[in-house]
Coordinates of C-alpha atoms in Angstrom, one line a residue:
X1 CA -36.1 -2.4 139.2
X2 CA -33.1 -4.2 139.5
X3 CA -31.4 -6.7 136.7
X4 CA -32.7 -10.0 139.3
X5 CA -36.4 -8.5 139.5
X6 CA -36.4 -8.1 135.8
X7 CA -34.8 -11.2 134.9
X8 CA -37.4 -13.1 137.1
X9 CA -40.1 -11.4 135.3
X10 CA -39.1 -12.2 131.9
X11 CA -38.4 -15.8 132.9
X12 CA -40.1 -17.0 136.2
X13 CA -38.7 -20.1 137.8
X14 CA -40.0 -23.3 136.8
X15 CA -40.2 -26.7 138.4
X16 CA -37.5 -28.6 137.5
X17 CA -39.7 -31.6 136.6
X18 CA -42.6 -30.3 134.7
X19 CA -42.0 -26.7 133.9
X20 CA -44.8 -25.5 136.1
X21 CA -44.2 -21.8 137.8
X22 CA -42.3 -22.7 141.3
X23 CA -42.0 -19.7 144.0
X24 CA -38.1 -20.2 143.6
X25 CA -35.3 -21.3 141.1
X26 CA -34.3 -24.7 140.9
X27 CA -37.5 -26.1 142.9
X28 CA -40.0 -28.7 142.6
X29 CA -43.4 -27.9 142.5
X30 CA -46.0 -29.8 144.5
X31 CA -46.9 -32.9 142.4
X32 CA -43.3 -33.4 141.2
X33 CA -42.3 -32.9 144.9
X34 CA -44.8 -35.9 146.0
X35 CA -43.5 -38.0 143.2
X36 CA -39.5 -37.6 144.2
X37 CA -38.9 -40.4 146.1
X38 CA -36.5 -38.7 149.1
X39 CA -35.1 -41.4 151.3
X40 CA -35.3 -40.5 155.1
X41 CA -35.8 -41.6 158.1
X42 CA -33.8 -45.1 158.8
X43 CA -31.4 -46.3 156.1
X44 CA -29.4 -48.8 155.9
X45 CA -25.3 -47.3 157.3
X46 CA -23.4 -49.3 154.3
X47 CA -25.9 -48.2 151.3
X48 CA -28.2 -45.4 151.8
X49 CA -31.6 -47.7 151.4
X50 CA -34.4 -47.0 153.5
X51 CA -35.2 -49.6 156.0
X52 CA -38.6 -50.4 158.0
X53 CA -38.2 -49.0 161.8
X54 CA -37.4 -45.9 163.7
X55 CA -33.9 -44.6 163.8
X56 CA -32.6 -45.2 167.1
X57 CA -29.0 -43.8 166.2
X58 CA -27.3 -47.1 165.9
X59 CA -26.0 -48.7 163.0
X60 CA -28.3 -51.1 161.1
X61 CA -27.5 -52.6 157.7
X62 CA -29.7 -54.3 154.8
X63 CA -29.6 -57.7 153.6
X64 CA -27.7 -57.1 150.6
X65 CA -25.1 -55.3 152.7
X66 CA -25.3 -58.5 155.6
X67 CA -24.7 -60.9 152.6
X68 CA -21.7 -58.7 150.4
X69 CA -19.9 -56.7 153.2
X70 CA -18.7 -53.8 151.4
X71 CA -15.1 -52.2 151.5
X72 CA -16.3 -48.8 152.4
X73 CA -17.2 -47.5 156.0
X74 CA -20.3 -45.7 155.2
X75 CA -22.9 -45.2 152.2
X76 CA -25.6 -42.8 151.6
X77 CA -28.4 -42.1 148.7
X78 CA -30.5 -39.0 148.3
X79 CA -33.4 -40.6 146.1
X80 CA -34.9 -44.1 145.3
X81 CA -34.1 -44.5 141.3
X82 CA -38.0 -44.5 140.5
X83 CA -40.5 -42.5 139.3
X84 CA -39.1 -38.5 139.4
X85 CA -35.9 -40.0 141.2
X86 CA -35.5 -42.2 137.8
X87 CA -36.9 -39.2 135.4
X88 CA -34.3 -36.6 137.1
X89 CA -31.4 -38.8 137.0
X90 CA -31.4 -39.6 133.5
X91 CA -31.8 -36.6 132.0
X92 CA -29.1 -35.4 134.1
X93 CA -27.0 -38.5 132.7
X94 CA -28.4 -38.5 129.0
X95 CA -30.2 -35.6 128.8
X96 CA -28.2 -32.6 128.8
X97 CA -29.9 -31.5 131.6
X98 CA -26.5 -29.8 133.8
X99 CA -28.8 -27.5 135.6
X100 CA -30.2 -30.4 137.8
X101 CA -26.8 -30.8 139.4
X102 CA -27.2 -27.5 141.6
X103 CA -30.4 -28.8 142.8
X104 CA -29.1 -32.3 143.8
X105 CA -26.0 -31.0 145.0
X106 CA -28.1 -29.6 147.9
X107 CA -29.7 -33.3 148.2
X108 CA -26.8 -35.0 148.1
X109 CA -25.8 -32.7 151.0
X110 CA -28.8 -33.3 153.0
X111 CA -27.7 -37.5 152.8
X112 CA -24.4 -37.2 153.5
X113 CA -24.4 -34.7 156.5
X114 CA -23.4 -38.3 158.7
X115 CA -20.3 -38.8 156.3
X116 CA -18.8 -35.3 156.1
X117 CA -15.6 -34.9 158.5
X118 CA -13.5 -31.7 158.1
X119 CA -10.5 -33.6 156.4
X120 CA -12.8 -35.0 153.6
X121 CA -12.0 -35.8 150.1
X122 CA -14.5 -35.3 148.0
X123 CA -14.1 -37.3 144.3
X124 CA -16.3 -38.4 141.7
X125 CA -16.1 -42.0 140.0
X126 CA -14.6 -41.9 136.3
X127 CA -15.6 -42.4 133.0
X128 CA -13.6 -43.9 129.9
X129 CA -11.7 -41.6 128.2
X130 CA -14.2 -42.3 125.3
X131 CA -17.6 -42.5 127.1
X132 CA -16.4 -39.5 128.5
X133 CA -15.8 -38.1 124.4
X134 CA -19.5 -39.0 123.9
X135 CA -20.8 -37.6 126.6
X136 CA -18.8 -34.2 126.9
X137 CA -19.3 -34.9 130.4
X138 CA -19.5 -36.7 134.0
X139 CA -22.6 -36.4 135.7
X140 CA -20.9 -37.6 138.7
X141 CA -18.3 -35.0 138.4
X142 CA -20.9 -32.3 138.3
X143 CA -22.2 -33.8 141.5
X144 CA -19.4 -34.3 143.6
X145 CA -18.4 -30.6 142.1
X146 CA -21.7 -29.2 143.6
X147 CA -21.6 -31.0 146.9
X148 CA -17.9 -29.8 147.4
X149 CA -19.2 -26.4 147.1
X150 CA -21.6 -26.3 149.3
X151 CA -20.1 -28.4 152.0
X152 CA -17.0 -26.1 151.6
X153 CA -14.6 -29.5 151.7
X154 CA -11.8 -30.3 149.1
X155 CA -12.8 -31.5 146.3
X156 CA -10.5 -33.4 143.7
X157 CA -12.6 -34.1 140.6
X158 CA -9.6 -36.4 138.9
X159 CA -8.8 -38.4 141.8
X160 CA -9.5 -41.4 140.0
X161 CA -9.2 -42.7 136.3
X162 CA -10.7 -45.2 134.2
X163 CA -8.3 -46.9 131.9
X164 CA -10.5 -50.1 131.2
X165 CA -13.0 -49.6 128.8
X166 CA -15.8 -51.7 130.4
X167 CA -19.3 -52.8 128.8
X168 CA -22.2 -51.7 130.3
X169 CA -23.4 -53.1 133.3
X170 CA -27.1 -52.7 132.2
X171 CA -29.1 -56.2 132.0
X172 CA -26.2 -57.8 134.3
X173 CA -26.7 -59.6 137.5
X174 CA -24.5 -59.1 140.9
X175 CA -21.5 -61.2 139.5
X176 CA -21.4 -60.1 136.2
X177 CA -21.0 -56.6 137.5
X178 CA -18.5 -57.4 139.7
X179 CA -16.4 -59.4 137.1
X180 CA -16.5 -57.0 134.6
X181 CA -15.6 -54.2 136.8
X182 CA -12.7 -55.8 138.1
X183 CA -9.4 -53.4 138.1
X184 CA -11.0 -50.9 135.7
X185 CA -10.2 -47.8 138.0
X186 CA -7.4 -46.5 139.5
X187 CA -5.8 -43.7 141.6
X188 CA -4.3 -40.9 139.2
X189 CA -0.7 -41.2 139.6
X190 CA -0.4 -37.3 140.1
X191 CA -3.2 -37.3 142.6
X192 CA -2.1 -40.3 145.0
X193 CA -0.2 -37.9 147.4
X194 CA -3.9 -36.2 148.2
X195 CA -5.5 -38.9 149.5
X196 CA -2.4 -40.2 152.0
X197 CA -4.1 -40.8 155.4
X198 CA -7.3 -39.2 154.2
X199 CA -11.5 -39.5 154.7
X200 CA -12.8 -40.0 151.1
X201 CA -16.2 -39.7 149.9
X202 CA -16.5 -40.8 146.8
X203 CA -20.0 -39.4 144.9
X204 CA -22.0 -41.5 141.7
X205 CA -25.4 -41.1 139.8
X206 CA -26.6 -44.9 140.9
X207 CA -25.5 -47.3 142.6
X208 CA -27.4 -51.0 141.7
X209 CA -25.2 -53.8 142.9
X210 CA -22.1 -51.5 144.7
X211 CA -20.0 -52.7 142.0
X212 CA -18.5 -49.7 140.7
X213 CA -17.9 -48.5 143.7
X214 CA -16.3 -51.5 145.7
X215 CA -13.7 -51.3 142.8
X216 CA -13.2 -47.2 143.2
X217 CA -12.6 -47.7 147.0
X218 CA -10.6 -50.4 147.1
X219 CA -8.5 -48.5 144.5
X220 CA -8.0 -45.4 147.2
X221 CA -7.5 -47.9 150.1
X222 CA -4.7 -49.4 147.8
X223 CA -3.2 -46.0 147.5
X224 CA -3.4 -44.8 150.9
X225 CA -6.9 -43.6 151.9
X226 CA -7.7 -43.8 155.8
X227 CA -11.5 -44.6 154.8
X228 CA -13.7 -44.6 152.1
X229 CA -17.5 -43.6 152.1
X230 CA -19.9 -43.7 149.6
X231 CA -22.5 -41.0 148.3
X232 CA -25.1 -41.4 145.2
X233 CA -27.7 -39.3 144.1
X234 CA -30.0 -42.3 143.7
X235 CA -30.1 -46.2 145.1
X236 CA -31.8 -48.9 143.4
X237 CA -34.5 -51.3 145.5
X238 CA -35.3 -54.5 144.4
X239 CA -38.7 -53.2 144.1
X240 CA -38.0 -50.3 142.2

């Protein structure tokens, strides 16, 4: 018996929600599966959110996106942030829980097959210097890290910095999260050269009002990005 065979015998896979035997590693097992909130079908082209209809192929955009046209091209979401979408991507964020980035690197793939171009830059959006201390490490990072491995595209996981220490954007409403975002990310000075007259995708946990990442594009369009799109694991409704 080989060392895989044995291993798998000793410790079977387990659902990544529940801990219930799966047939395969990092898989979902039925119940959890039914409780993940997977977006498909037609999405709004700026956000990711799923929208009533058929998809026709042609372009369609949600309110929010009608109301605050946003600075990328295109954004996509692999997950609703409720129920198991919510569960998964908080204890990925505050739980320790790095092995759920393999597993939503392949979901994040799925989403963002429309965005992919061979000349993509793949970057994650920054944390503080200190959150990033508390932490011990960027969820987002580990994210955009997976997706850049299975998409095979470059991958630059210090693109961007955060020099402005900003508050949390919890319990804030569409302004406030705007304002207090404002010029608190940047273009690494050593990276700037990377993204000249590139496609970049730029990859986060959540995305609520687009804040965070109207600020992180508009920083690489600043430095000489062709386009921006955006990529997040999970996309908040209104009615989530």
């Amino acid at each position: 018996m080989g060392l895989q065979a044995m291993l798998r015998l000793i410790y079977p896979p387990q659902c990544l929600g529940c801990d219930e035997l799966v047939t395969s590693d990092f898989g979902l097992c039925g119940r959890c599966w039914r409780d993940t909130p997977f977006i498909a079908g037609l999405v709004c082209d700026a956000c990711g959110l799923p929208l009533p209809g058929e998809d026709t192929g042609h372009a369609v955009h949600c309110d929010d996106c009608l109301t605050l046209p946003r600075p990328w091209v295109q954004g996509r979401a692999a997950l609703l942030y409720k129920d198991n979408g919510r569960k998964m991507v908080l204890q990925l964020k505050h739980g320790d829980r790095l092995d759920l980035a393999k597993p939503a690197g392949a979901w994040l793939f799925r989403a963002a097959k429309p965005l992919l171009r061979p000349d993509t830059l793949i970057a994650p959006v920054p944390l503080h210097w200190l959150r990033m201390l508390c932490r011990r490490y960027n969820q987002s990072a580990l994210l955009a890290a997976s997706l850049g491995r299975l998409a095979q595209l470059d991958h630059c996981p210090d693109l961007l910095i955060r020099p402005k220490r900003t508050p949390s954007q919890e319990g804030r409403d569409r302004h406030a999260r705007f304002e207090n975002m404002q010029d608190a990310i940047h273009v690494h000075p050593r990276r700037a050269g990377r993204l000249q007259g590139r496609h970049v995708l730029l990859v986060d946990d959540v995305m609520t009002s687009g804040a965070t990442l109207a600020v992180a594009t508009e920083a690489c369009l600043a430095a000489g990005a062709a386009q921006v799109c955006v990529l997040v694991l999970a996309r908040v409704a209104k009615d989530a």
